[in-house]
Coordinates of C-alpha atoms in Angstrom, one line a residue:
Chain S
M180 CA 6.6 -32.8 23.8
K181 CA 10.1 -32.9 22.3
I182 CA 11.3 -29.7 20.7
I183 CA 14.6 -29.1 18.8
V184 CA 15.9 -25.5 18.6
C185 CA 18.6 -24.8 16.0
Y186 CA 21.2 -22.1 16.4
K187 CA 24.3 -21.0 14.5
W188 CA 27.5 -19.8 16.2
T189 CA 28.3 -16.8 14.0
L190 CA 30.9 -14.0 13.9
D191 CA 29.6 -10.6 15.3
E192 CA 29.7 -8.5 12.1
A193 CA 29.9 -5.3 14.3
D194 CA 33.5 -6.3 15.0
I195 CA 34.5 -7.1 11.4
R196 CA 36.6 -4.4 9.8
V197 CA 37.1 -3.5 6.2
D198 CA 40.4 -2.1 5.0
A199 CA 39.5 1.1 3.3
A200 CA 42.2 0.9 0.7
T201 CA 42.0 -2.8 -0.4
R202 CA 38.4 -3.6 0.7
A203 CA 39.9 -6.7 2.5
V204 CA 37.6 -8.1 5.1
L205 CA 39.4 -8.3 8.5
K206 CA 37.8 -10.9 10.8
E207 CA 40.6 -11.3 13.3
R208 CA 39.1 -9.2 16.0
A209 CA 35.5 -10.4 15.6
K210 CA 34.1 -12.7 18.3
Y211 CA 31.5 -15.4 17.9
R212 CA 28.0 -15.3 19.4
I213 CA 24.7 -17.1 19.0
S214 CA 23.2 -15.6 15.9
P215 CA 20.7 -13.1 17.2
Y216 CA 17.8 -14.5 15.1
D217 CA 18.4 -17.9 16.7
R218 CA 18.1 -16.5 20.2
N219 CA 14.4 -15.9 19.4
A220 CA 14.2 -19.5 18.1
V221 CA 15.7 -20.9 21.4
E222 CA 13.4 -18.7 23.4
C223 CA 10.4 -19.8 21.4
G224 CA 11.1 -23.5 22.0
V225 CA 11.8 -23.0 25.7
R226 CA 8.6 -21.1 26.3
L227 CA 6.6 -23.8 24.5
A228 CA 8.2 -26.5 26.7
E229 CA 7.4 -24.3 29.8
Q230 CA 3.8 -24.1 28.7
F231 CA 3.2 -27.6 27.5
G232 CA 5.9 -29.6 29.3
G233 CA 8.6 -31.7 27.6
E234 CA 12.2 -31.2 26.7
V235 CA 14.1 -28.8 24.5
A236 CA 17.2 -30.0 22.7
A237 CA 19.5 -27.2 21.3
L238 CA 21.1 -28.3 18.1
S239 CA 24.0 -26.8 16.2
V240 CA 26.5 -27.8 13.5
G241 CA 29.9 -26.3 12.7
T242 CA 33.6 -26.5 13.4
A243 CA 35.3 -27.0 16.7
E244 CA 34.6 -23.3 17.4
V245 CA 31.0 -24.3 18.3
E246 CA 32.5 -25.7 21.6
N247 CA 32.7 -22.2 22.8
S248 CA 28.9 -21.8 22.5
V249 CA 28.0 -24.7 24.8
K250 CA 27.8 -22.8 28.1
D251 CA 25.9 -19.9 26.5
V252 CA 23.2 -21.9 24.9
L253 CA 22.7 -24.2 27.9
S254 CA 22.1 -21.2 30.1
R255 CA 19.1 -20.2 27.9
G256 CA 16.6 -22.7 29.3
V257 CA 17.2 -25.7 27.1
T258 CA 17.4 -29.2 28.5
R259 CA 20.4 -30.4 26.6
L260 CA 22.7 -29.8 23.6
V261 CA 23.5 -31.9 20.6
W262 CA 26.1 -30.6 18.2
L263 CA 28.0 -31.9 15.2
C264 CA 31.6 -31.0 14.8
C265 CA 33.0 -31.1 11.3
Q266 CA 35.8 -29.0 9.8
E267 CA 34.2 -29.2 6.4
L268 CA 31.4 -27.0 7.7
E269 CA 33.8 -24.0 8.1
E270 CA 32.4 -22.0 5.1
A271 CA 29.2 -24.1 4.9
D272 CA 26.3 -23.0 2.8
A273 CA 22.7 -23.7 3.6
A274 CA 22.6 -27.0 1.8
G275 CA 25.5 -28.4 3.9
T276 CA 24.2 -26.9 7.1
A277 CA 20.7 -28.3 6.5
G278 CA 22.2 -31.7 5.6
A279 CA 24.2 -31.8 8.8
L280 CA 21.2 -30.6 10.9
A281 CA 18.9 -33.2 9.3
A282 CA 21.3 -36.0 10.3
A283 CA 21.6 -34.7 13.8
A284 CA 17.8 -34.2 14.1
R285 CA 17.3 -37.8 13.1
K286 CA 19.8 -38.8 15.8
I287 CA 17.8 -36.9 18.4
G288 CA 14.6 -38.5 16.9
D289 CA 10.9 -38.4 17.8
Y290 CA 10.8 -34.6 17.6
D291 CA 7.4 -32.8 17.6
L292 CA 8.6 -29.4 16.6
I293 CA 11.8 -27.9 15.2
V294 CA 12.3 -24.1 15.6
C295 CA 14.8 -22.1 13.6
G296 CA 15.5 -18.4 13.2
E297 CA 14.3 -16.7 10.0
G298 CA 17.9 -16.5 8.8
S299 CA 21.5 -16.3 10.1
S300 CA 23.2 -13.0 11.0
D301 CA 26.1 -13.8 8.7
N302 CA 24.8 -15.3 5.5
Y303 CA 21.1 -14.5 6.0
S304 CA 20.1 -16.7 3.0
Q305 CA 16.9 -17.8 4.8
Q306 CA 17.3 -21.3 3.4
T307 CA 18.3 -23.5 6.3
G308 CA 14.9 -23.9 8.0
P309 CA 12.9 -24.7 4.9
R310 CA 15.6 -26.9 3.5
L311 CA 15.8 -28.9 6.7
A312 CA 12.0 -29.4 6.7
E313 CA 12.2 -30.8 3.2
L314 CA 15.1 -33.1 4.1
L315 CA 13.1 -34.4 7.1
D316 CA 9.9 -34.5 5.0
I317 CA 7.9 -32.5 7.5
P318 CA 5.7 -29.4 6.9
V319 CA 7.3 -25.9 7.3
V320 CA 5.9 -22.5 8.2
T321 CA 8.4 -19.7 7.7
C322 CA 8.5 -16.2 9.1
A323 CA 6.2 -16.7 12.0
S324 CA 5.5 -13.8 14.3
E325 CA 3.0 -15.5 16.6
I326 CA 2.3 -19.2 17.2
S327 CA -0.1 -21.3 19.2
L328 CA -0.5 -25.0 19.8
D329 CA -3.6 -27.1 20.3
G330 CA -2.8 -30.7 20.7
S331 CA -0.9 -31.6 17.5
T332 CA -2.2 -28.6 15.6
L333 CA 0.1 -25.7 15.2
T334 CA -1.3 -22.3 14.2
A335 CA 1.0 -19.6 13.1
K336 CA 0.7 -16.0 12.0
R337 CA 3.2 -15.3 9.2
K338 CA 4.4 -11.8 8.3
L339 CA 4.7 -11.4 4.6
E340 CA 5.3 -8.3 2.4
E341 CA 1.6 -8.0 1.5
G342 CA 0.2 -8.6 5.0
F343 CA -0.4 -11.4 7.5
E344 CA -1.1 -15.0 6.6
I345 CA -2.7 -17.3 9.2
V346 CA -1.9 -21.0 8.6
E347 CA -2.1 -24.3 10.5
T348 CA -0.4 -27.5 10.2
T349 CA 0.0 -30.8 12.0
L350 CA 3.0 -31.8 14.1
P351 CA 5.7 -32.8 13.6
A352 CA 6.6 -29.6 11.8
L353 CA 9.3 -27.0 11.5
I354 CA 8.9 -23.2 12.0
T355 CA 11.2 -20.3 11.4
V356 CA 10.5 -17.4 13.6
L357 CA 10.9 -13.6 13.3
P358 CA 12.6 -11.5 16.0
D359 CA 9.3 -10.0 17.1
I360 CA 7.9 -13.4 18.2
N361 CA 9.4 -12.9 21.7
E362 CA 12.1 -11.1 23.8
P363 CA 14.8 -13.6 24.5
R364 CA 15.7 -13.9 28.2
I365 CA 19.0 -12.8 29.5
P366 CA 20.5 -15.7 31.4
G367 CA 20.7 -15.1 35.2
L368 CA 23.5 -16.4 37.4
K369 CA 21.5 -19.4 38.5
E370 CA 20.9 -20.5 34.8
I371 CA 24.6 -19.9 34.0
L372 CA 25.6 -22.1 37.0
R373 CA 23.1 -24.8 36.1
A374 CA 24.3 -24.8 32.5
S375 CA 27.5 -26.6 33.3
K376 CA 25.5 -29.6 34.7
K377 CA 23.4 -30.0 31.6
P378 CA 24.4 -32.7 29.0
A379 CA 26.2 -31.7 25.8
E380 CA 26.7 -34.4 23.3
R381 CA 29.2 -33.9 20.5
F382 CA 29.1 -36.0 17.3
S383 CA 31.4 -36.2 14.3
A384 CA 30.0 -36.5 10.7
E385 CA 31.0 -40.2 10.7
D386 CA 29.0 -40.8 13.9
L387 CA 25.9 -39.6 12.1
G388 CA 26.7 -41.5 8.9
L389 CA 27.6 -38.4 6.9
D390 CA 30.3 -38.1 4.4
P391 CA 32.1 -34.8 5.3
E392 CA 32.7 -34.1 1.6
T393 CA 28.9 -33.7 1.1
L394 CA 28.8 -30.9 3.6
K395 CA 31.1 -28.6 1.5
P396 CA 29.6 -25.5 -0.3
L397 CA 28.0 -26.1 -3.7
A398 CA 29.2 -22.8 -5.1
R399 CA 32.9 -21.7 -5.4
R400 CA 33.7 -18.5 -3.5
D401 CA 35.6 -16.3 -5.9
S402 CA 35.8 -13.1 -3.9
L403 CA 34.8 -11.5 -0.6
L404 CA 35.1 -7.7 -0.5
G405 CA 34.1 -5.1 2.0
T406 CA 31.5 -2.8 0.7
A407 CA 32.8 0.7 -0.1
T408 CA 30.8 3.7 1.0
D409 CA 31.5 6.7 -1.0
R410 CA 30.1 9.5 1.1
R411 CA 31.3 13.0 2.0
R412 CA 31.4 12.3 5.8
I413 CA 31.2 16.0 6.8
M414 CA 30.3 16.8 10.4
L415 CA 28.2 19.8 11.2
K416 CA 28.8 20.8 14.9
G417 CA 28.1 23.8 17.1
E418 CA 25.4 26.4 17.5
N419 CA 24.4 26.8 13.9
A420 CA 24.6 23.2 12.7
A421 CA 20.9 23.0 11.9
E422 CA 21.0 26.2 9.9
E423 CA 24.1 25.1 8.1
L424 CA 22.3 21.9 7.1
L425 CA 19.4 24.0 5.8
T426 CA 21.7 25.9 3.5
I427 CA 23.1 22.6 2.2
L428 CA 19.7 21.1 1.6
K429 CA 18.8 24.3 -0.4
Q430 CA 22.0 24.0 -2.4
E431 CA 21.2 20.4 -3.2
G432 CA 17.7 21.4 -4.3
F433 CA 15.8 19.6 -1.5
C434 CA 13.9 22.7 -0.3
Chain B
M147 CA 14.9 -27.8 -26.1
A148 CA 16.6 -26.6 -22.9
E149 CA 14.6 -24.3 -20.7
F150 CA 15.3 -21.4 -18.4
W151 CA 12.6 -20.9 -15.7
V152 CA 11.3 -18.0 -13.8
I153 CA 8.8 -18.5 -11.0
A154 CA 6.7 -15.5 -9.8
D155 CA 3.4 -14.7 -8.2
K156 CA 3.4 -11.0 -8.9
P157 CA 3.3 -9.2 -12.3
G158 CA 6.1 -6.8 -11.4
A159 CA 8.4 -9.6 -10.2
A160 CA 7.7 -11.7 -13.3
G161 CA 8.7 -8.7 -15.5
E162 CA 12.0 -8.2 -13.8
L163 CA 12.9 -11.9 -13.6
L164 CA 12.1 -12.4 -17.3
A165 CA 14.4 -9.4 -18.2
S166 CA 17.2 -11.0 -16.1
A167 CA 16.6 -14.4 -17.7
K168 CA 16.5 -12.9 -21.2
G169 CA 20.0 -11.5 -20.7
L170 CA 21.4 -14.8 -19.3
A171 CA 19.7 -17.4 -21.6
R172 CA 21.9 -19.1 -24.2
G173 CA 19.2 -20.2 -26.6
E174 CA 17.0 -21.7 -23.8
T175 CA 13.3 -21.3 -23.9
L176 CA 12.1 -18.9 -21.3
V177 CA 9.3 -20.4 -19.3
C178 CA 7.4 -18.6 -16.5
L179 CA 5.7 -20.7 -13.9
T180 CA 3.0 -18.9 -11.8
C181 CA -0.2 -19.4 -9.9
D182 CA -1.5 -15.9 -10.5
Q183 CA -3.6 -15.1 -13.5
E184 CA -2.4 -11.5 -13.8
T185 CA 1.2 -12.5 -13.5
A186 CA 0.6 -15.1 -16.3
A187 CA -0.7 -12.4 -18.6
E188 CA 2.1 -10.0 -17.8
A189 CA 4.8 -12.8 -18.4
A190 CA 3.2 -13.6 -21.7
R191 CA 3.6 -10.0 -22.8
R192 CA 7.0 -9.4 -21.4
G193 CA 9.5 -11.9 -22.7
A194 CA 8.3 -15.4 -21.8
D195 CA 8.3 -17.9 -24.6
R196 CA 5.8 -20.0 -22.7
V197 CA 3.7 -19.6 -19.5
V198 CA 2.4 -22.3 -17.3
L199 CA -0.4 -21.2 -15.0
F200 CA -1.0 -23.5 -12.1
E201 CA -4.3 -23.7 -10.4
G202 CA -5.9 -25.5 -7.4
G203 CA -3.5 -24.5 -4.6
A204 CA -4.4 -22.1 -1.8
R205 CA -1.2 -20.2 -1.9
P206 CA 2.0 -20.1 -3.9
E207 CA 3.9 -22.4 -1.5
S208 CA 1.3 -25.1 -2.2
Y209 CA 3.0 -25.8 -5.6
V210 CA 6.5 -26.6 -4.2
A211 CA 6.1 -30.3 -4.7
D212 CA 4.6 -30.0 -8.2
W213 CA 7.2 -27.4 -9.4
S214 CA 10.0 -29.5 -8.0
E215 CA 8.8 -32.6 -9.7
K216 CA 8.4 -30.7 -13.0
A217 CA 12.0 -29.4 -12.6
R218 CA 13.3 -32.9 -11.9
L219 CA 11.8 -34.2 -15.1
E220 CA 12.4 -31.2 -17.4
R221 CA 15.8 -30.2 -16.0
P222 CA 15.9 -26.5 -16.7
A223 CA 19.3 -24.8 -16.9
A224 CA 18.3 -22.2 -14.3
I225 CA 15.4 -21.2 -12.0
L226 CA 15.1 -17.6 -10.9
L227 CA 12.6 -16.3 -8.3
G228 CA 12.0 -13.0 -6.6
A229 CA 13.3 -12.4 -3.1
G230 CA 10.1 -12.0 -1.1
R231 CA 9.4 -14.1 1.9
R232 CA 7.2 -16.6 0.0
D233 CA 9.7 -16.7 -2.9
K234 CA 12.5 -17.5 -0.6
E235 CA 10.6 -20.3 1.1
I236 CA 9.6 -21.8 -2.2
A237 CA 13.1 -21.5 -3.6
A238 CA 14.8 -23.1 -0.6
R239 CA 12.4 -26.0 -0.5
M240 CA 12.7 -26.6 -4.2
A241 CA 16.5 -26.4 -4.0
A242 CA 16.5 -29.0 -1.2
R243 CA 14.3 -31.4 -3.3
L244 CA 16.5 -30.9 -6.3
E245 CA 19.8 -31.0 -4.4
A246 CA 20.6 -27.7 -5.9
G247 CA 22.6 -24.7 -4.7
L248 CA 20.7 -21.5 -4.3
I249 CA 21.9 -17.9 -4.2
S250 CA 19.7 -15.8 -2.0
D251 CA 19.0 -12.0 -2.6
C252 CA 21.3 -12.0 -5.6
V253 CA 22.3 -8.5 -6.7
K254 CA 24.4 -9.3 -9.7
L255 CA 24.2 -12.3 -12.0
E256 CA 26.4 -13.2 -15.0
R257 CA 26.9 -16.4 -17.0
G258 CA 30.3 -17.6 -18.2
E259 CA 32.1 -20.7 -19.3
G260 CA 32.4 -21.9 -15.7
G261 CA 28.7 -21.5 -14.9
F262 CA 26.8 -18.7 -13.2
Y263 CA 28.6 -15.9 -11.4
S264 CA 26.6 -14.3 -8.7
E265 CA 27.1 -11.5 -6.1
R266 CA 25.2 -11.1 -2.8
Y267 CA 25.7 -9.2 0.4
I268 CA 26.6 -11.0 3.6
Y269 CA 27.4 -10.0 7.2
G270 CA 24.5 -7.6 7.3
G271 CA 25.7 -6.0 4.1
L272 CA 29.2 -5.3 5.2
C273 CA 30.7 -7.6 2.5
L274 CA 29.9 -8.6 -1.0
A275 CA 30.5 -12.3 -1.9
G276 CA 31.2 -13.3 -5.4
E277 CA 30.5 -17.0 -6.2
T278 CA 30.5 -19.3 -9.2
T279 CA 28.0 -22.2 -9.4
A280 CA 28.5 -24.9 -12.0
R281 CA 25.7 -27.2 -11.0
T282 CA 22.4 -27.6 -12.8
P283 CA 19.9 -26.3 -12.2
F284 CA 21.3 -23.0 -11.1
M285 CA 18.9 -21.4 -8.7
A286 CA 18.7 -17.8 -7.3
T287 CA 16.3 -15.5 -5.6
M288 CA 16.9 -12.1 -7.2
A289 CA 16.8 -8.8 -5.3
A290 CA 14.0 -6.6 -6.7
G291 CA 14.5 -3.3 -8.6
K292 CA 17.9 -4.1 -10.2
V293 CA 16.6 -4.5 -13.8
Q294 CA 13.9 -2.9 -16.0
P295 CA 11.2 -5.2 -17.3
L296 CA 11.3 -5.9 -21.1
P297 CA 8.9 -3.8 -23.2
A298 CA 5.4 -5.3 -23.5
G299 CA 4.5 -6.8 -26.9
G300 CA 4.9 -10.5 -26.8
A301 CA 2.0 -12.9 -26.8
A302 CA 3.3 -16.2 -25.5
P303 CA 0.9 -19.1 -25.0
V304 CA -0.5 -19.7 -21.5
E305 CA -1.1 -23.3 -20.6
K306 CA -2.9 -24.4 -17.5
A307 CA -1.8 -27.0 -15.1
A308 CA -3.4 -28.4 -11.9
A309 CA -1.8 -28.8 -8.6
A310 CA -1.5 -32.6 -8.1
R311 CA 0.1 -32.7 -4.6
A312 CA -1.5 -31.4 -1.4
D313 CA 0.0 -28.6 0.7
Q314 CA 0.7 -29.9 4.2
V315 CA 0.1 -26.4 5.5
R316 CA -3.5 -25.2 5.5
L317 CA -4.4 -21.6 4.8
V318 CA -6.7 -20.2 7.4
E319 CA -6.9 -16.5 6.6
L320 CA -5.1 -13.8 4.7
Q321 CA -5.0 -10.3 6.2
P322 CA -3.7 -7.9 3.6
H323 CA -2.0 -4.7 4.8
Q324 CA -4.6 -1.9 4.8
S325 CA -2.2 1.0 4.0
A326 CA 0.2 0.6 1.1
S327 CA 3.6 2.0 2.1
N328 CA 4.9 4.6 -0.3
L329 CA 8.5 4.3 0.9
M330 CA 9.8 2.6 -2.3
S331 CA 8.8 5.5 -4.5
A332 CA 9.5 8.3 -2.1
K333 CA 12.0 11.0 -3.2
V334 CA 12.7 11.9 0.4
I335 CA 12.6 9.7 3.4
V336 CA 12.9 10.7 7.1
C337 CA 14.0 7.7 9.1
V338 CA 13.6 7.5 12.8
G339 CA 15.7 5.2 15.1
R340 CA 16.0 4.4 18.7
G341 CA 17.2 7.9 19.5
L342 CA 13.5 8.9 19.4
A343 CA 12.4 9.0 23.1
Q344 CA 8.7 8.3 22.8
K345 CA 6.1 7.4 20.2
E346 CA 4.4 10.8 20.4
D347 CA 7.6 12.4 19.0
L348 CA 7.0 10.7 15.7
K349 CA 5.1 13.9 14.9
L350 CA 8.5 15.7 14.6
A351 CA 9.5 13.2 11.9
E352 CA 6.2 13.4 10.2
D353 CA 6.3 17.2 10.2
L354 CA 9.8 17.2 8.8
A355 CA 8.8 14.7 6.1
R356 CA 5.8 16.8 5.1
A357 CA 8.0 19.9 4.9
L358 CA 10.4 18.1 2.6
G359 CA 7.7 16.3 0.6
G360 CA 8.7 12.9 1.8
E361 CA 7.7 9.8 3.8
V362 CA 8.6 8.5 7.2
G363 CA 10.4 5.2 7.7
C364 CA 12.1 3.6 10.7
T365 CA 14.8 1.1 11.8
R366 CA 13.9 -2.5 12.5
P367 CA 13.7 -2.1 16.4
V368 CA 11.3 0.8 16.1
A369 CA 8.9 -1.3 14.1
E370 CA 9.5 -4.7 15.7
E371 CA 10.4 -4.0 19.3
R372 CA 8.6 -0.8 20.0
H373 CA 5.8 -1.2 17.4
W374 CA 5.6 2.5 16.9
L375 CA 5.3 2.2 13.1
P376 CA 4.0 -0.8 11.0
E377 CA 6.3 -3.6 9.9
E378 CA 6.2 -2.3 6.3
S379 CA 7.9 0.9 7.4
Y380 CA 11.2 -0.5 8.5
I381 CA 14.3 -0.1 6.3
G382 CA 17.3 -2.3 6.2
I383 CA 18.9 -5.3 4.6
T384 CA 16.1 -7.5 5.9
G385 CA 13.3 -5.0 5.2
K386 CA 12.6 -2.2 2.7
K387 CA 15.6 -1.2 0.6
P388 CA 14.6 2.2 -0.9
A389 CA 16.8 4.5 -3.0
P390 CA 15.5 8.0 -2.3
D391 CA 17.2 11.3 -3.4
L392 CA 17.5 12.4 0.2
Y393 CA 17.7 10.0 3.2
L394 CA 17.5 11.9 6.5
T395 CA 17.9 10.0 9.7
L396 CA 16.9 11.1 13.2
G397 CA 18.5 9.3 16.1
V398 CA 19.7 6.4 14.0
S399 CA 23.1 5.1 15.2
G400 CA 23.8 3.3 12.0
Q401 CA 24.1 -0.4 12.4
I402 CA 25.4 -2.1 9.2
Q403 CA 22.1 -4.0 8.7
H404 CA 20.3 -0.7 8.5
L405 CA 22.8 1.2 6.4
S406 CA 22.9 -1.7 3.8
G407 CA 19.3 -1.1 3.1
V408 CA 19.9 2.5 2.0
R409 CA 23.2 2.3 0.2
D410 CA 21.6 3.3 -3.1
S411 CA 20.3 6.6 -1.6
K412 CA 21.7 9.7 -3.5
F413 CA 22.3 11.9 -0.4
I414 CA 22.4 10.8 3.2
V415 CA 22.0 13.3 6.1
A416 CA 22.1 12.2 9.8
V417 CA 21.0 14.0 12.9
E418 CA 22.7 12.2 15.7
K419 CA 23.9 13.1 19.2
N420 CA 26.9 10.8 19.3
E421 CA 29.5 11.9 16.9
T422 CA 31.3 8.6 17.1
A423 CA 28.2 6.7 15.9
P424 CA 28.8 4.6 12.8
I425 CA 26.1 6.6 10.8
A426 CA 28.6 9.4 10.4
E427 CA 30.9 7.2 8.3
S428 CA 28.0 6.5 5.9
A429 CA 26.4 9.9 5.7
D430 CA 27.3 12.8 3.5
Y431 CA 26.5 15.2 6.4
T432 CA 26.0 14.6 10.1
V433 CA 24.5 17.2 12.3
V434 CA 26.0 16.4 15.7
G435 CA 23.2 17.4 18.1
D436 CA 20.1 16.6 19.9
L437 CA 17.3 15.9 17.4
Y438 CA 14.8 17.6 19.8
D439 CA 16.8 20.8 19.3
V440 CA 17.8 20.3 15.7
V441 CA 14.4 19.3 14.1
P442 CA 12.4 22.2 15.4
R443 CA 15.1 24.5 14.0
L444 CA 15.0 22.7 10.6
L445 CA 11.2 23.0 10.6
A446 CA 11.3 26.7 11.4
G447 CA 13.8 27.2 8.6
L448 CA 11.8 25.2 6.1
Q449 CA 8.5 27.0 6.9
A450 CA 10.1 30.4 6.8

């Protein structure tokens, strides 16, 4: 079977700083990494291929920065990588991302299953997977925490606010997976060495018949401000810290 | 006449969405699309001018094709949905079909000359992004609990419509949660994080919650990696976002994704070994110490 796993190369928000005075967002020291939710998507696709045979193509779209993800993603068990490089995707929204992914997925062609993470660690709009499925006109199952395959029938357990929903659909289909679907492997030295021998194909928007202008965000970004936390930030240390806290909880009327 | 849509499958969500829509509409007719009878009745009472109750689908997602086609023909100015997992799938699929933008988990929405101005959190809640959308229809999924429903009193007509297009996904079984979580209404929440050494130690958190008249919640890894507490107990930007009077954490280091979920808490107290942990920056008080030492002392003091 032919599986496509999508991933986004995102800034690690743990390294993003906020200027306390101006609330300016300082991204200079932040490094990129594969969006953690997408590591589960990659792992999901790789395990299915290990179980049922076939190939796994990793797929990403973004700016030239994505080049730095090539070795990392290829060491995670996938067969090959296809990615679209386009400067217009710099601040891409889910519409642009899904449009670019759809063109690239068509280029790969003949896929049985596409796996996406439930959302991205940066925007977390949870739109790209379901949008991509609609653009490709294939069924979608979102928020899967367990899946199984029987021939061309995919069964998934979705985790929803009100409980679990078991659904089935027929391949080709797209699923978005939750982090608890698996524990992504940590690439070993052998996988890292093998990664450099695996094929990585880079396309431009024009190669895929896309007008770069159509990939730009649909909304205009007016502002981006760090969130302010207005807390007392008092440390209670030493022997009697627990008792000091009790006194404060009493003063505040909690006990 | 131009329309303003809300789509909901729960009465509470319909009430909130109609209240938001009422504040934003510029003379448009407020139309509620639903597939749930109770929601239809609630919408008819709380601000809708017209309700369309769809029938014949196995689940709300089954109506995506019908609702998208209806939107394509009737061209509503805006479509608002809730921000539950079903809502977000429906919204994204409709937006793709309508070639519309979509603001997810919108926390603030205004309407001006240039279109709709929205705010939402990104980077795990570290940043707030303000955006203007000029395209029609405007679409957003709205974070819950930001507005009060309008008072009951209306009696809008409810029309029925049948699903005309088949769902490509077949519903096999629904397994509703057995226990309803009380986290959203709790005045006090004791939250456990990865600093808790073993599952049995949850008793410490439960005892503390009981002594303070509260509920126990946890961080995402405690629910999803360790499975110590059910999924509906985890708190954070991707989970429950409660606003208790007192939020007390035990062994929670304070990743931004977690803290963003409790930013509306009145008072935050942390018990944490590591004084450089990020939680200290977002707490009113941090007891720097071993929770296995601190909690028994708190319990002793509360029971004295």
